[in-house]
Short mmCIF file of C-alpha atoms in Angstrom, two decimals:
data_model
loop_
_atom_site.label_atom_id
_atom_site.label_comp_id
_atom_site.label_asym_id
_atom_site.label_seq_id
_atom_site.Cartn_x
_atom_site.Cartn_y
_atom_site.Cartn_z
CA MET A 267 13.78 -95.69 3.88
CA GLY A 268 11.21 -96.44 6.55
CA SER A 269 7.81 -98.02 6.28
CA ILE A 270 5.10 -96.24 4.36
CA ALA A 271 2.60 -94.38 6.52
CA LEU A 272 -0.72 -96.20 6.21
CA ASP A 273 -4.32 -95.29 6.81
CA LYS A 274 -5.09 -97.37 9.90
CA GLU A 275 -8.83 -97.34 9.30
CA THR A 276 -8.47 -99.04 5.95
CA SER A 277 -5.55 -101.39 6.54
CA ALA A 278 -7.63 -104.52 7.06
CA PRO A 279 -9.02 -106.42 4.06
CA ALA A 280 -12.64 -105.56 3.39
CA THR A 281 -15.37 -107.97 2.44
CA GLN A 282 -17.55 -107.49 -0.59
CA ASN A 283 -20.99 -108.79 -1.32
CA GLU A 284 -21.00 -111.12 -4.29
CA LYS A 285 -23.09 -109.26 -6.87
CA ASN A 286 -22.21 -112.00 -9.33
CA PRO A 287 -22.76 -115.41 -7.70
CA ASP A 288 -20.69 -117.04 -10.46
CA PHE A 289 -17.64 -114.85 -9.91
CA SER A 290 -16.05 -117.57 -7.80
CA LYS A 291 -15.87 -119.65 -11.00
CA LEU A 292 -14.27 -116.74 -12.86
CA ARG A 293 -11.78 -116.33 -10.05
CA GLU A 294 -10.85 -120.00 -10.17
CA SER A 295 -10.51 -119.92 -13.96
CA ALA A 296 -8.23 -116.86 -13.93
CA THR A 297 -5.91 -118.10 -11.19
CA ASP A 298 -5.68 -121.55 -12.79
CA ALA A 299 -4.73 -119.98 -16.13
CA ILE A 300 -1.92 -118.00 -14.49
CA ASP A 301 -0.70 -121.07 -12.61
CA GLY A 302 -0.66 -122.98 -15.91
CA ALA A 303 1.63 -120.38 -17.48
CA GLU A 304 3.80 -119.81 -14.41
CA ARG A 305 6.85 -121.71 -15.63
CA GLN A 306 6.96 -119.78 -18.92
CA LEU A 307 6.31 -116.53 -17.05
CA ARG A 308 9.30 -117.24 -14.80
CA GLU A 309 11.53 -117.72 -17.83
CA LEU A 310 10.22 -114.53 -19.41
CA ASN A 311 10.84 -112.66 -16.17
CA ARG A 312 14.41 -113.98 -16.12
CA GLN A 313 15.03 -112.98 -19.73
CA ILE A 314 13.92 -109.40 -19.10
CA HIS A 315 15.82 -109.13 -15.81
CA ASP A 316 19.09 -110.54 -17.13
CA ASN A 317 19.11 -108.35 -20.24
CA PRO A 318 18.36 -104.81 -18.99
CA GLU A 319 17.68 -102.22 -21.68
CA LEU A 320 17.27 -98.47 -21.45
CA ALA A 321 14.40 -96.22 -22.52
CA TYR A 322 13.14 -96.71 -26.09
CA LYS A 323 15.78 -99.41 -26.68
CA GLU A 324 13.96 -102.33 -25.03
CA TYR A 325 14.14 -104.38 -28.23
CA GLN A 326 14.99 -107.73 -26.68
CA ALA A 327 12.45 -107.38 -23.88
CA VAL A 328 9.67 -106.58 -26.33
CA GLU A 329 10.65 -109.42 -28.64
CA ASN A 330 10.68 -111.90 -25.77
CA ILE A 331 7.30 -110.67 -24.53
CA CYS A 332 5.76 -110.85 -28.00
CA ARG A 333 7.11 -114.36 -28.55
CA PHE A 334 5.65 -115.44 -25.22
CA LEU A 335 2.25 -114.01 -26.14
CA GLU A 336 2.32 -115.57 -29.62
CA SER A 337 3.28 -118.94 -28.15
CA HIS A 338 0.04 -118.69 -26.15
CA ASP A 339 -1.96 -117.90 -29.30
CA PHE A 340 -2.42 -114.19 -28.68
CA GLY A 341 -2.37 -111.85 -31.64
CA VAL A 342 0.28 -109.17 -31.14
CA GLN A 343 0.83 -105.84 -32.85
CA ARG A 344 4.41 -104.59 -32.65
CA ALA A 345 5.69 -100.98 -32.77
CA THR A 346 2.28 -99.54 -31.94
CA TYR A 347 1.45 -95.83 -31.61
CA GLY A 348 4.60 -94.84 -33.44
CA LEU A 349 6.99 -96.28 -30.83
CA GLU A 350 9.36 -99.08 -31.81
CA THR A 351 9.27 -100.67 -28.38
CA SER A 352 5.57 -100.50 -27.72
CA PHE A 353 3.16 -103.33 -28.49
CA THR A 354 -0.46 -104.32 -27.96
CA ALA A 355 -2.38 -107.56 -27.56
CA GLU A 356 -6.14 -107.61 -27.12
CA VAL A 357 -8.94 -110.08 -26.51
CA GLY A 358 -12.64 -109.30 -26.92
CA SER A 359 -14.56 -107.24 -29.45
CA SER A 360 -17.25 -105.45 -27.44
CA GLY A 361 -18.09 -104.28 -23.95
CA PRO A 362 -16.03 -102.40 -21.34
CA LEU A 363 -12.33 -101.96 -22.11
CA VAL A 364 -9.62 -102.53 -19.49
CA ILE A 365 -6.01 -101.68 -20.33
CA ILE A 366 -3.23 -103.48 -18.49
CA CYS A 367 0.03 -101.53 -18.70
CA ALA A 368 3.38 -103.31 -18.84
CA GLU A 369 6.75 -101.64 -18.21
CA TYR A 370 10.12 -103.24 -18.99
CA ASP A 371 12.84 -100.56 -19.25
CA ALA A 372 15.82 -100.50 -16.89
CA LEU A 373 18.10 -97.95 -15.25
CA PRO A 374 21.56 -96.95 -16.52
CA ASN A 375 24.35 -99.02 -14.95
CA ILE A 376 22.14 -100.68 -12.28
CA GLY A 377 19.74 -102.62 -14.49
CA HIS A 378 16.35 -103.59 -13.06
CA ALA A 379 16.87 -101.87 -9.74
CA CYS A 380 13.47 -100.41 -10.61
CA GLY A 381 11.96 -103.90 -10.78
CA HIS A 382 10.28 -103.34 -14.13
CA ASN A 383 10.87 -106.99 -14.99
CA LEU A 384 8.36 -107.71 -12.22
CA ILE A 385 5.91 -105.10 -13.54
CA ALA A 386 6.00 -106.80 -16.93
CA THR A 387 5.57 -110.22 -15.33
CA SER A 388 2.62 -109.25 -13.16
CA SER A 389 0.87 -107.39 -15.99
CA ILE A 390 1.34 -110.22 -18.49
CA ALA A 391 0.15 -112.73 -15.90
CA ALA A 392 -2.94 -110.58 -15.31
CA PHE A 393 -3.59 -110.42 -19.05
CA VAL A 394 -3.28 -114.21 -19.42
CA GLY A 395 -5.58 -114.92 -16.49
CA ALA A 396 -8.24 -112.37 -17.38
CA THR A 397 -8.36 -113.07 -21.12
CA ARG A 398 -8.41 -116.86 -20.79
CA THR A 399 -11.38 -116.47 -18.46
CA LEU A 400 -13.05 -113.92 -20.73
CA THR A 401 -12.82 -116.28 -23.70
CA LYS A 402 -13.86 -119.36 -21.73
CA SER A 403 -16.88 -117.69 -20.14
CA GLY A 404 -18.14 -115.88 -23.23
CA LEU A 405 -18.46 -112.63 -21.27
CA SER A 406 -18.70 -109.30 -23.04
CA GLY A 407 -15.62 -107.17 -22.52
CA ARG A 408 -12.24 -106.18 -23.91
CA ILE A 409 -8.88 -106.56 -22.24
CA ARG A 410 -5.79 -105.02 -23.81
CA LEU A 411 -2.16 -105.46 -22.81
CA LEU A 412 -0.24 -102.28 -23.66
CA GLY A 413 3.54 -102.24 -23.71
CA THR A 414 4.68 -98.91 -22.24
CA PRO A 415 8.40 -98.24 -22.78
CA ALA A 416 10.67 -95.63 -21.24
CA GLU A 417 9.09 -94.96 -17.83
CA GLU A 418 12.46 -94.13 -16.27
CA GLY A 419 12.62 -90.42 -16.93
CA GLU A 420 11.65 -90.41 -20.60
CA GLY A 421 7.86 -90.39 -20.26
CA GLY A 422 6.89 -93.25 -22.58
CA LYS A 423 3.27 -93.08 -21.52
CA VAL A 424 3.22 -89.39 -22.40
CA LYS A 425 4.02 -90.24 -26.01
CA LEU A 426 1.50 -93.08 -25.99
CA ILE A 427 -1.25 -90.77 -24.77
CA GLN A 428 -0.34 -88.12 -27.32
CA ALA A 429 -0.58 -90.83 -29.98
CA GLY A 430 -4.10 -91.80 -28.86
CA ALA A 431 -3.45 -94.92 -26.75
CA PHE A 432 -5.92 -93.78 -24.08
CA LYS A 433 -8.50 -91.91 -26.18
CA GLU A 434 -11.15 -94.63 -26.29
CA ASP A 435 -13.91 -95.14 -23.74
CA ILE A 436 -11.72 -96.96 -21.20
CA ALA A 437 -13.22 -98.37 -18.01
CA ALA A 438 -9.87 -98.71 -16.23
CA ALA A 439 -6.10 -98.77 -16.72
CA ILE A 440 -4.20 -100.94 -14.26
CA MET A 441 -0.67 -101.92 -13.21
CA ALA A 442 1.42 -102.43 -10.06
CA HIS A 443 4.97 -101.60 -9.01
CA PRO A 444 7.35 -103.59 -6.77
CA LEU A 445 8.69 -102.06 -3.57
CA ALA A 446 10.81 -103.43 -0.73
CA ARG A 447 8.75 -105.59 1.63
CA HIS A 448 10.20 -103.83 4.69
CA GLN A 449 8.49 -100.61 3.58
CA PHE A 450 5.12 -102.10 4.55
CA GLU A 451 3.79 -102.77 8.00
CA LYS A 452 4.24 -106.30 9.25
CA GLY A 453 1.58 -108.65 7.91
CA PHE A 454 0.84 -106.62 4.78
CA SER A 455 2.21 -107.57 1.39
CA GLY A 456 1.10 -104.60 -0.68
CA LEU A 457 -0.65 -101.31 -1.15
CA ALA A 458 -3.61 -100.60 -3.42
CA GLY A 459 -3.92 -96.80 -3.46
CA MET A 460 -0.33 -95.85 -4.13
CA ARG A 461 0.24 -92.09 -4.02
CA MET A 462 3.32 -90.58 -5.64
CA ILE A 463 4.63 -87.05 -5.73
CA GLY A 464 4.87 -85.02 -8.92
CA SER A 465 8.15 -84.39 -10.67
CA TYR A 466 9.37 -81.57 -12.91
CA LYS A 467 12.33 -82.67 -15.03
CA PHE A 468 14.69 -80.48 -17.00
CA ARG A 469 18.20 -80.24 -18.37
CA VAL A 470 20.18 -77.02 -18.28
CA GLU A 471 23.05 -76.26 -20.65
CA PHE A 472 25.74 -73.69 -19.86
CA ARG A 473 27.89 -72.26 -22.64
CA GLY A 474 31.05 -70.26 -22.18
CA LYS A 475 34.25 -69.81 -24.19
CA GLU A 476 37.26 -72.08 -24.57
CA ALA A 477 40.76 -70.84 -23.76
CA HIS A 478 44.05 -72.32 -22.62
CA ALA A 479 43.68 -72.81 -18.88
CA ALA A 480 47.34 -72.04 -18.17
CA GLY A 481 48.39 -69.70 -20.98
CA GLU A 482 45.49 -67.25 -21.09
CA PRO A 483 42.63 -68.24 -18.79
CA TRP A 484 41.41 -64.64 -18.75
CA ASN A 485 40.18 -65.10 -22.32
CA GLY A 486 37.91 -67.99 -21.34
CA VAL A 487 34.41 -68.21 -19.89
CA ASN A 488 34.15 -71.35 -17.78
CA ALA A 489 30.94 -73.32 -18.21
CA LEU A 490 32.08 -75.84 -15.61
CA ASP A 491 32.20 -73.04 -13.04
CA ALA A 492 28.60 -72.24 -13.93
CA ALA A 493 27.50 -75.85 -13.44
CA VAL A 494 29.34 -76.12 -10.11
CA ALA A 495 27.86 -72.82 -8.95
CA ALA A 496 24.36 -73.99 -9.89
CA TYR A 497 24.87 -77.22 -7.96
CA ASN A 498 26.10 -75.35 -4.90
CA ASN A 499 23.28 -72.81 -5.10
CA ILE A 500 20.69 -75.59 -5.18
CA SER A 501 22.43 -77.37 -2.29
CA LEU A 502 22.04 -74.19 -0.23
CA LEU A 503 18.37 -74.09 -1.20
CA ARG A 504 17.78 -77.47 0.47
CA GLN A 505 17.74 -75.96 3.97
CA SER A 506 14.50 -74.15 3.15
CA MET A 507 12.78 -77.05 1.38
CA ARG A 508 9.89 -78.90 2.99
CA PRO A 509 10.50 -82.47 4.23
CA ASP A 510 8.33 -84.00 1.49
CA GLU A 511 10.10 -82.16 -1.36
CA ARG A 512 13.09 -83.44 -3.28
CA VAL A 513 15.62 -81.91 -5.71
CA HIS A 514 18.40 -83.99 -7.24
CA GLY A 515 20.66 -83.58 -10.23
CA VAL A 516 23.73 -84.88 -12.04
CA PHE A 517 26.45 -83.54 -14.33
CA GLU A 518 26.00 -85.14 -17.76
CA GLU A 519 28.68 -83.13 -19.56
CA GLY A 520 31.50 -81.50 -17.64
CA GLY A 521 34.36 -80.76 -20.00
CA THR A 522 37.15 -82.65 -21.73
CA VAL A 523 40.67 -81.98 -20.38
CA PRO A 524 41.91 -79.85 -17.47
CA ASN A 525 44.10 -77.51 -19.51
CA ILE A 526 41.21 -76.17 -21.61
CA ILE A 527 38.62 -73.85 -20.12
CA THR A 528 35.34 -75.75 -20.44
CA GLU A 529 33.04 -74.27 -23.08
CA TYR A 530 29.96 -76.51 -22.56
CA THR A 531 28.33 -78.29 -19.62
CA ARG A 532 24.95 -79.98 -19.17
CA MET A 533 23.08 -80.93 -16.00
CA ASN A 534 19.96 -83.06 -15.51
CA TRP A 535 17.58 -82.12 -12.66
CA TYR A 536 14.43 -83.54 -11.04
CA VAL A 537 12.26 -81.31 -8.82
CA ARG A 538 9.63 -83.25 -6.84
CA SER A 539 6.70 -82.15 -4.68
CA PRO A 540 3.35 -83.62 -3.54
CA SER A 541 1.40 -81.00 -5.51
CA MET A 542 2.06 -79.27 -8.80
CA LYS A 543 1.47 -75.83 -7.27
CA ARG A 544 4.20 -76.35 -4.69
CA GLY A 545 6.35 -78.09 -7.26
CA LYS A 546 6.14 -75.14 -9.62
CA ALA A 547 7.17 -72.75 -6.83
CA LEU A 548 10.16 -74.96 -6.00
CA LEU A 549 11.05 -75.27 -9.68
CA ASP A 550 11.14 -71.49 -10.00
CA LYS A 551 13.62 -71.31 -7.09
CA VAL A 552 15.80 -74.02 -8.61
CA ARG A 553 15.91 -72.24 -11.97
CA LYS A 554 16.88 -68.99 -10.27
CA CYS A 555 19.83 -70.87 -8.81
CA CYS A 556 20.86 -71.81 -12.35
CA ASP A 557 20.20 -68.30 -13.65
CA ALA A 558 22.42 -66.85 -10.92
CA ALA A 559 25.22 -69.28 -11.80
CA ALA A 560 25.13 -68.21 -15.43
CA LEU A 561 25.08 -64.53 -14.50
CA SER A 562 27.97 -64.80 -12.06
CA THR A 563 30.23 -66.66 -14.52
CA GLY A 564 29.28 -64.82 -17.68
CA CYS A 565 27.87 -67.92 -19.33
CA THR A 566 24.70 -68.26 -21.32
CA LEU A 567 22.21 -70.98 -20.45
CA ASN A 568 19.47 -72.95 -22.13
CA TYR A 569 16.71 -75.02 -20.51
CA LYS A 570 15.47 -78.25 -22.09
CA ASP A 571 12.28 -79.46 -20.41
CA ASN A 572 11.51 -83.16 -20.14
CA PRO A 573 8.03 -84.67 -19.60
CA THR A 574 6.58 -83.61 -16.26
CA TYR A 575 5.18 -86.38 -14.02
CA LYS A 576 2.27 -85.19 -11.93
CA ASP A 577 1.14 -86.79 -8.68
CA LEU A 578 -0.52 -90.19 -9.07
CA ARG A 579 -4.31 -90.10 -8.63
CA VAL A 580 -5.79 -92.88 -6.51
CA ASN A 581 -9.13 -94.32 -7.60
CA GLU A 582 -10.69 -95.63 -4.41
CA PRO A 583 -13.35 -97.97 -5.88
CA LEU A 584 -10.75 -99.74 -8.03
CA SER A 585 -8.34 -99.87 -5.11
CA GLN A 586 -10.98 -101.29 -2.76
CA CYS A 587 -11.89 -103.96 -5.31
CA TYR A 588 -8.23 -104.97 -5.60
CA VAL A 589 -7.92 -105.20 -1.80
CA ASN A 590 -10.96 -107.48 -1.73
CA GLU A 591 -9.67 -109.76 -4.48
CA MET A 592 -6.19 -110.03 -2.96
CA ALA A 593 -7.84 -111.03 0.32
CA TYR A 594 -9.57 -113.88 -1.49
CA ILE A 595 -6.19 -115.27 -2.54
CA GLY A 596 -4.80 -114.90 0.97
CA GLU A 597 -2.95 -111.57 0.79
CA GLN A 598 -3.46 -108.59 3.09
CA VAL A 599 -3.17 -105.36 1.14
CA THR A 600 -3.57 -101.85 2.54
CA LEU A 601 -6.17 -99.70 0.82
CA ARG A 602 -4.22 -96.44 0.88
CA GLN A 603 -1.40 -94.54 2.57
CA ASP A 604 -1.50 -91.25 4.46
CA GLU A 605 1.56 -89.71 2.85
CA CYS A 606 2.84 -89.59 -0.72
CA PHE A 607 5.55 -92.05 -1.62
CA THR A 608 8.56 -89.89 -2.57
CA ALA A 609 8.91 -91.19 -6.12
CA SER A 610 7.20 -90.33 -9.40
CA THR A 611 5.77 -92.15 -12.39
CA ASP A 612 4.40 -91.43 -15.85
CA MET A 613 1.26 -93.32 -14.74
CA GLY A 614 0.44 -90.06 -12.98
CA LYS A 615 -0.25 -86.82 -14.80
CA SER A 616 2.39 -85.93 -17.38
CA ALA A 617 2.20 -82.54 -19.04
CA PRO A 618 0.53 -82.03 -21.37
CA CYS A 619 -1.28 -85.32 -20.79
CA ASN A 620 -1.42 -88.25 -18.38
CA VAL A 621 -2.82 -91.67 -17.51
CA SER A 622 -4.43 -91.45 -14.07
CA TYR A 623 -5.80 -88.02 -15.06
CA GLU A 624 -7.02 -89.39 -18.42
CA VAL A 625 -8.90 -92.53 -17.33
CA PRO A 626 -9.82 -94.22 -14.02
CA SER A 627 -6.58 -95.93 -13.01
CA PHE A 628 -5.23 -98.45 -10.55
CA HIS A 629 -1.53 -98.33 -9.66
CA GLY A 630 -0.74 -100.62 -6.76
CA GLY A 631 2.48 -101.48 -4.95
CA PHE A 632 3.68 -104.90 -3.85
CA GLY A 633 6.51 -105.91 -1.58
CA ILE A 634 9.41 -108.19 -2.46
CA PRO A 635 11.93 -109.53 0.08
CA THR A 636 15.13 -107.45 0.30
CA ASP A 637 17.77 -106.58 2.86
CA PRO A 638 16.60 -103.94 5.39
CA ASP A 639 18.74 -101.20 3.82
CA VAL A 640 17.69 -101.88 0.21
CA ALA A 641 14.78 -100.24 -1.62
CA GLN A 642 13.96 -99.58 -5.28
CA HIS A 643 16.67 -97.79 -7.29
CA HIS A 644 19.29 -99.11 -4.90
CA PRO A 645 21.84 -101.08 -6.98
CA ARG A 646 21.20 -104.26 -4.95
CA PHE A 647 17.44 -104.03 -5.53
CA ALA A 648 18.14 -105.40 -9.01
CA HIS A 649 19.51 -108.59 -7.44
CA PHE A 650 16.42 -109.09 -5.29
CA ALA A 651 14.11 -108.28 -8.23
CA GLY A 652 15.54 -111.28 -10.08
CA ARG A 653 14.98 -113.84 -7.34
CA ASP A 654 12.30 -116.53 -7.26
CA SER A 655 10.76 -114.95 -4.16
CA ALA A 656 10.16 -111.69 -6.06
CA HIS A 657 8.66 -113.58 -8.98
CA GLU A 658 6.24 -115.35 -6.64
CA GLU A 659 5.00 -111.96 -5.40
CA ALA A 660 4.57 -110.72 -8.97
CA ILE A 661 2.46 -113.77 -9.78
CA LYS A 662 0.19 -113.13 -6.79
CA VAL A 663 -0.26 -109.53 -7.90
CA GLY A 664 -0.93 -110.69 -11.45
CA LYS A 665 -3.78 -112.79 -10.08
CA GLY A 666 -5.16 -109.84 -8.13
CA MET A 667 -5.07 -107.59 -11.20
CA ALA A 668 -6.65 -110.26 -13.37
CA LEU A 669 -9.54 -110.47 -10.91
CA LEU A 670 -9.77 -106.67 -10.78
CA ALA A 671 -10.01 -106.56 -14.58
CA LEU A 672 -12.74 -109.20 -14.55
CA ARG A 673 -14.62 -107.34 -11.81
CA VAL A 674 -14.57 -104.19 -13.91
CA ILE A 675 -15.95 -105.82 -17.04
CA THR A 676 -18.64 -107.76 -15.15
CA ASP A 677 -19.81 -105.06 -12.72
CA PRO A 678 -21.41 -101.93 -14.22
CA GLU A 679 -21.70 -100.43 -10.75
CA LEU A 680 -17.94 -100.65 -10.25
CA ILE A 681 -17.39 -98.89 -13.57
CA LYS A 682 -19.88 -96.20 -12.54
CA ASP A 683 -18.28 -95.74 -9.11
CA ALA A 684 -14.76 -95.62 -10.54
CA LYS A 685 -15.84 -93.00 -13.08
CA ALA A 686 -17.56 -90.92 -10.37
CA ASP A 687 -14.39 -91.00 -8.24
CA PHE A 688 -12.33 -90.07 -11.31
CA ASP A 689 -14.61 -87.08 -12.00
CA ILE A 690 -13.95 -85.51 -8.59
CA PRO A 691 -11.66 -82.51 -9.23
CA PRO A 692 -8.16 -83.24 -7.90
CA ASP A 693 -6.38 -81.04 -5.40
CA GLU A 694 -3.64 -78.95 -6.94
#
């Protein structure tokens, strides 16, 4: 994958007038607090990375995170919002509320090739830095760390929103995701306004009729034929897809033994597009491919929809503030990109609810060193996500997000601007 297309006019770090002359002290306090916890954060990062767990089964990761927080005298609530592997920790009792989201689930068979160990590390570091400073300074504000399980295809944030995790008056929700460093232009270590395409997700089940494949195949209805036909139909559809659209699927159930006509098959599909309108049109074409496969083989079919991830909304005031704060700690971060990154997240809009469409949100990207042919979700990305060099980048980002959180709770104008940007109707 090549470098991300960047907005040239906004690629240089901006300067910001100090509305709060004492913010330099807050900045020093937050970064010092993160540095003081860095050794324990590295061990926590290693524990999560070396013990990958799948969606809604991140028991060890959550326990290790909660123990880390409790060892630093934070009160922790486990199994929040009806999810066993969610948790919350909060500091402050009044004032603007900032939620820092932490992810920690892994991918089947390839572990943390998503780098969610680094998301957890950067978010927890941000929480430590911001809350220690909040307490020390006596400022008014609330900062909450929210454990968000099951991002990889299972829509954990969807369930959290449905359970009320984002129903309060929230000034901002923030997090950042690791990417391969070579995806950024030389000299830049990250991206503030990270745009992602939307994703429709569904499973399709084909049902036929079992029969002996040698003795009387004419009495069977082959569900494997239906699945293969659907796959081939969709492959033919690719020639008419736009360059920024994606369709990919796998066979989850394909039969048992060769000498029995397969009665049941199941496929799992993702349909991605930069806008939900275009995505819906592409989804309709993909489903017609499945419908045709069922019709041609005589099978019945059943669709099982999974949570839909809409495109990720960029909040420019929050992104600009993050760029400014990262510049103060010596990192050049691009404000935004021209084109959508061809991946999806439940930080975007997820039907019937969302995060970046619910509250003003920041979702940045940061680069970690990898080989030139390795990017996220590549099996070897997991190796690079566990290295010290990747941890160092996560710590820098944790500092930037801590300072962003502190900016939000100390600057009413930033809250106002972020809300105004959020209120602009999105393009469909």
